[in-house]
Amino acid sequence: MIVRRVNVNKETRQSILKKVISENNIENQSELIKCLEKENVRTTQSTISRDMRELNIIKSHNSSGRSYYRILDDYTSTEKKLTDEERLKNVIRETGVSLVQIEFINVLTVLPGNGQLLGVLIDSFRQSFSEIVACVAGDDTILILSKSKEDAEIVNDYFKQFVPEKK
């Protein structure tokens, strides 16, 4: 049997992506791309990454500690489009683990698999937040760089209101 893969428009692709994420516990993008292929959707990893950012798809963990993708509070089902700052706050609230200031650097730790998404959101947000010079994001750690210790304190004060407090 030959399965024909079809390039679909963005709206259709994102709709199928949301359906696949909602119905399956998908652990990585390779697995996600395979699931999309089963739905006759051909796409690239970079397109999936962009779609995941736009749809507020994050990595979460179940009770056994396994990670999987999910749609963050299903904000995409509303008509309201979130700003980058609102998306940033929501993702930090959902995935934030800790925030530590070291001189002119803030180290934000998040649940594994969410660092890159937050890095992109911080990069978008820093256009209007002059105390952030740059950020470097890994899998679960983001370094937020400032020009001075004082600027880093402003950044720390802003971000710590969204990082859940340890009990």
Short mmCIF file of N, CA and C in Angstrom, two decimals, residues 16-17 20-21 26-38 43 48 52 57 69:
data_model
loop_
_atom_site.label_atom_id
_atom_site.label_comp_id
_atom_site.label_asym_id
_atom_site.label_seq_id
_atom_site.Cartn_x
_atom_site.Cartn_y
_atom_site.Cartn_z
N ILE A 16 -4.11 19.51 12.98
CA ILE A 16 -3.75 18.09 13.09
C ILE A 16 -2.72 17.90 14.20
N LEU A 17 -1.77 18.82 14.31
CA LEU A 17 -0.76 18.77 15.36
C LEU A 17 -1.41 18.80 16.75
N VAL A 20 -3.08 15.42 17.41
CA VAL A 20 -2.10 14.38 17.69
C VAL A 20 -1.54 14.53 19.10
N ILE A 21 -1.21 15.76 19.50
CA ILE A 21 -0.67 16.02 20.85
C ILE A 21 -1.72 15.68 21.90
N ILE A 26 3.37 11.93 23.45
CA ILE A 26 4.52 11.99 22.56
C ILE A 26 5.69 12.60 23.31
N GLU A 27 6.86 11.91 23.26
CA GLU A 27 8.00 12.31 24.06
C GLU A 27 9.02 13.18 23.33
N ASN A 28 9.06 13.15 21.99
CA ASN A 28 10.06 13.95 21.28
C ASN A 28 9.54 14.31 19.89
N GLN A 29 10.28 15.20 19.22
CA GLN A 29 9.81 15.69 17.92
C GLN A 29 9.90 14.62 16.83
N SER A 30 10.85 13.71 16.93
CA SER A 30 10.92 12.63 15.94
C SER A 30 9.66 11.78 15.99
N GLU A 31 9.24 11.45 17.19
CA GLU A 31 8.02 10.68 17.37
C GLU A 31 6.81 11.48 16.87
N LEU A 32 6.81 12.78 17.11
CA LEU A 32 5.72 13.64 16.67
C LEU A 32 5.64 13.67 15.14
N ILE A 33 6.78 13.80 14.49
CA ILE A 33 6.81 13.82 13.02
C ILE A 33 6.27 12.50 12.46
N LYS A 34 6.62 11.37 13.09
CA LYS A 34 6.10 10.07 12.64
C LYS A 34 4.58 10.00 12.79
N CYS A 35 4.08 10.53 13.90
CA CYS A 35 2.62 10.55 14.10
C CYS A 35 1.94 11.42 13.05
N LEU A 36 2.55 12.55 12.72
CA LEU A 36 1.99 13.43 11.69
C LEU A 36 2.01 12.75 10.33
N GLU A 37 3.07 11.99 10.05
CA GLU A 37 3.13 11.26 8.78
C GLU A 37 2.00 10.26 8.68
N LYS A 38 1.62 9.63 9.80
CA LYS A 38 0.48 8.70 9.81
C LYS A 38 -0.81 9.42 9.48
N THR A 43 6.22 17.32 7.00
CA THR A 43 6.73 18.59 7.50
C THR A 43 8.17 18.42 7.98
N ILE A 48 7.80 22.22 12.74
CA ILE A 48 7.15 21.71 13.94
C ILE A 48 7.53 22.57 15.16
N MET A 52 4.92 24.58 17.41
CA MET A 52 4.81 24.29 18.83
C MET A 52 4.89 25.58 19.66
N ILE A 57 2.79 24.71 22.98
CA ILE A 57 3.00 23.31 23.32
C ILE A 57 4.30 23.23 24.12
N TYR A 69 4.63 15.93 25.38
CA TYR A 69 4.15 17.24 24.96
C TYR A 69 2.69 17.41 25.34
#
